Amino acid sequence: MRIPALAMLTIAAVLAATPAPAQTYDPKYPVCLQVYQGFVDYYFECAYTSMAQCNMSASGRAASCVVNPYYAGGKASPGRRDRKPRRVY
């Protein structure tokens, strides 16, 4: 009795599992092109450094440009630290 119950539980768990979606945004680029293939089917091309560059690629296509919410940004250089102003006596 245990084996059929365990088998049914295993089959139910396998059928209920859904695949996890992969990351669609590339964190190296600040702008992504969202290309529509159907009413609810679309994909992202994150390979653009500016909105103008993305808009040129989207021209004439069923696509739109979006800001990449996962953009890592450039590494900021450690700039000059400002000192406190000296008192004048």
C-alpha positions as protocol buffer text, in pm:
chain_id: "A"
residue {
  index: 1
  type: MET
  ca { x: 0 y: 0 z: 0 }
}
residue {
  index: 2
  type: ARG
  ca { x: 290 y: 233 z: 66 }
}
residue {
  index: 3
  type: ILE
  ca { x: 451 y: 192 z: -274 }
}
residue {
  index: 4
  type: PRO
  ca { x: 142 y: 290 z: -480 }
}
residue {
  index: 5
  type: ALA
  ca { x: 79 y: 588 z: -253 }
}
residue {
  index: 6
  type: LEU
  ca { x: 444 y: 695 z: -282 }
}
residue {
  index: 7
  type: ALA
  ca { x: 433 y: 649 z: -659 }
}
residue {
  index: 8
  type: MET
  ca { x: 116 y: 859 z: -689 }
}
residue {
  index: 9
  type: LEU
  ca { x: 268 y: 1130 z: -469 }
}
residue {
  index: 10
  type: THR
  ca { x: 585 y: 1135 z: -680 }
}
residue {
  index: 11
  type: ILE
  ca { x: 388 y: 1157 z: -1005 }
}
residue {
  index: 12
  type: ALA
  ca { x: 175 y: 1440 z: -866 }
}
residue {
  index: 13
  type: ALA
  ca { x: 486 y: 1632 z: -756 }
}
residue {
  index: 14
  type: VAL
  ca { x: 650 y: 1595 z: -1097 }
}
residue {
  index: 15
  type: LEU
  ca { x: 336 y: 1708 z: -1281 }
}
residue {
  index: 16
  type: ALA
  ca { x: 284 y: 2005 z: -1050 }
}
residue {
  index: 17
  type: ALA
  ca { x: 641 y: 2135 z: -1090 }
}
residue {
  index: 18
  type: THR
  ca { x: 673 y: 2425 z: -1333 }
}
residue {
  index: 19
  type: PRO
  ca { x: 997 y: 2537 z: -1494 }
}
residue {
  index: 20
  type: ALA
  ca { x: 1151 y: 2858 z: -1362 }
}
residue {
  index: 21
  type: PRO
  ca { x: 1194 y: 3135 z: -1620 }
}
residue {
  index: 22
  type: ALA
  ca { x: 1550 y: 3231 z: -1707 }
}
residue {
  index: 23
  type: GLN
  ca { x: 1682 y: 3581 z: -1650 }
}
residue {
  index: 24
  type: THR
  ca { x: 1580 y: 3788 z: -1950 }
}
residue {
  index: 25
  type: TYR
  ca { x: 1785 y: 4101 z: -1883 }
}
residue {
  index: 26
  type: ASP
  ca { x: 2159 y: 4131 z: -1938 }
}
residue {
  index: 27
  type: PRO
  ca { x: 2306 y: 4347 z: -1658 }
}
residue {
  index: 28
  type: LYS
  ca { x: 2584 y: 4476 z: -1887 }
}
residue {
  index: 29
  type: TYR
  ca { x: 2362 y: 4707 z: -2094 }
}
residue {
  index: 30
  type: PRO
  ca { x: 2133 y: 4991 z: -1975 }
}
residue {
  index: 31
  type: VAL
  ca { x: 1868 y: 4959 z: -2252 }
}
residue {
  index: 32
  type: CYS
  ca { x: 1676 y: 4655 z: -2377 }
}
residue {
  index: 33
  type: LEU
  ca { x: 1466 y: 4599 z: -2686 }
}
residue {
  index: 34
  type: GLN
  ca { x: 1141 y: 4415 z: -2618 }
}
residue {
  index: 35
  type: VAL
  ca { x: 1043 y: 4230 z: -2936 }
}
residue {
  index: 36
  type: TYR
  ca { x: 684 y: 4108 z: -2969 }
}
residue {
  index: 37
  type: GLN
  ca { x: 625 y: 3780 z: -3154 }
}
residue {
  index: 38
  type: GLY
  ca { x: 257 y: 3742 z: -3077 }
}
residue {
  index: 39
  type: PHE
  ca { x: -15 y: 3871 z: -2849 }
}
residue {
  index: 40
  type: VAL
  ca { x: 154 y: 3752 z: -2530 }
}
residue {
  index: 41
  type: ASP
  ca { x: 483 y: 3615 z: -2666 }
}
residue {
  index: 42
  type: TYR
  ca { x: 789 y: 3840 z: -2649 }
}
residue {
  index: 43
  type: TYR
  ca { x: 1160 y: 3837 z: -2573 }
}
residue {
  index: 44
  type: PHE
  ca { x: 1428 y: 4089 z: -2475 }
}
residue {
  index: 45
  type: GLU
  ca { x: 1749 y: 4185 z: -2653 }
}
residue {
  index: 46
  type: CYS
  ca { x: 1969 y: 4367 z: -2403 }
}
residue {
  index: 47
  type: ALA
  ca { x: 2260 y: 4490 z: -2613 }
}
residue {
  index: 48
  type: TYR
  ca { x: 2209 y: 4867 z: -2640 }
}
residue {
  index: 49
  type: THR
  ca { x: 2395 y: 5149 z: -2472 }
}
residue {
  index: 50
  type: SER
  ca { x: 2143 y: 5427 z: -2541 }
}
residue {
  index: 51
  type: MET
  ca { x: 1773 y: 5473 z: -2612 }
}
residue {
  index: 52
  type: ALA
  ca { x: 1852 y: 5630 z: -2952 }
}
residue {
  index: 53
  type: GLN
  ca { x: 2051 y: 5323 z: -3055 }
}
residue {
  index: 54
  type: CYS
  ca { x: 1767 y: 5096 z: -2941 }
}
residue {
  index: 55
  type: ASN
  ca { x: 1501 y: 5307 z: -3117 }
}
residue {
  index: 56
  type: MET
  ca { x: 1691 y: 5276 z: -3444 }
}
residue {
  index: 57
  type: SER
  ca { x: 1683 y: 4898 z: -3411 }
}
residue {
  index: 58
  type: ALA
  ca { x: 1314 y: 4898 z: -3313 }
}
residue {
  index: 59
  type: SER
  ca { x: 1213 y: 5109 z: -3612 }
}
residue {
  index: 60
  type: GLY
  ca { x: 971 y: 4920 z: -3837 }
}
residue {
  index: 61
  type: ARG
  ca { x: 942 y: 4624 z: -3603 }
}
residue {
  index: 62
  type: ALA
  ca { x: 685 y: 4520 z: -3344 }
}
residue {
  index: 63
  type: ALA
  ca { x: 920 y: 4622 z: -3066 }
}
residue {
  index: 64
  type: SER
  ca { x: 976 y: 4886 z: -2800 }
}
residue {
  index: 65
  type: CYS
  ca { x: 1271 y: 5002 z: -2593 }
}
residue {
  index: 66
  type: VAL
  ca { x: 1275 y: 4970 z: -2215 }
}
residue {
  index: 67
  type: VAL
  ca { x: 1521 y: 5070 z: -1946 }
}
residue {
  index: 68
  type: ASN
  ca { x: 1701 y: 4769 z: -1803 }
}
residue {
  index: 69
  type: PRO
  ca { x: 1600 y: 4741 z: -1435 }
}
residue {
  index: 70
  type: TYR
  ca { x: 1899 y: 4514 z: -1364 }
}
residue {
  index: 71
  type: TYR
  ca { x: 2169 y: 4731 z: -1520 }
}
residue {
  index: 72
  type: ALA
  ca { x: 2481 y: 4701 z: -1306 }
}
residue {
  index: 73
  type: GLY
  ca { x: 2624 y: 5036 z: -1417 }
}
residue {
  index: 74
  type: GLY
  ca { x: 2980 y: 5134 z: -1478 }
}
residue {
  index: 75
  type: LYS
  ca { x: 3237 y: 5113 z: -1206 }
}
residue {
  index: 76
  type: ALA
  ca { x: 3272 y: 5458 z: -1053 }
}
residue {
  index: 77
  type: SER
  ca { x: 3625 y: 5570 z: -987 }
}
residue {
  index: 78
  type: PRO
  ca { x: 3700 y: 5676 z: -635 }
}
residue {
  index: 79
  type: GLY
  ca { x: 3697 y: 6050 z: -686 }
}
residue {
  index: 80
  type: ARG
  ca { x: 3871 y: 6317 z: -485 }
}
residue {
  index: 81
  type: ARG
  ca { x: 3744 y: 6348 z: -133 }
}
residue {
  index: 82
  type: ASP
  ca { x: 3658 y: 6697 z: -29 }
}
residue {
  index: 83
  type: ARG
  ca { x: 3824 y: 6822 z: 285 }
}
residue {
  index: 84
  type: LYS
  ca { x: 3656 y: 7023 z: 551 }
}
residue {
  index: 85
  type: PRO
  ca { x: 3716 y: 7393 z: 503 }
}
residue {
  index: 86
  type: ARG
  ca { x: 3984 y: 7535 z: 728 }
}
residue {
  index: 87
  type: ARG
  ca { x: 3899 y: 7793 z: 983 }
}
residue {
  index: 88
  type: VAL
  ca { x: 4046 y: 8135 z: 931 }
}
residue {
  index: 89
  type: TYR
  ca { x: 4160 y: 8306 z: 1251 }
}
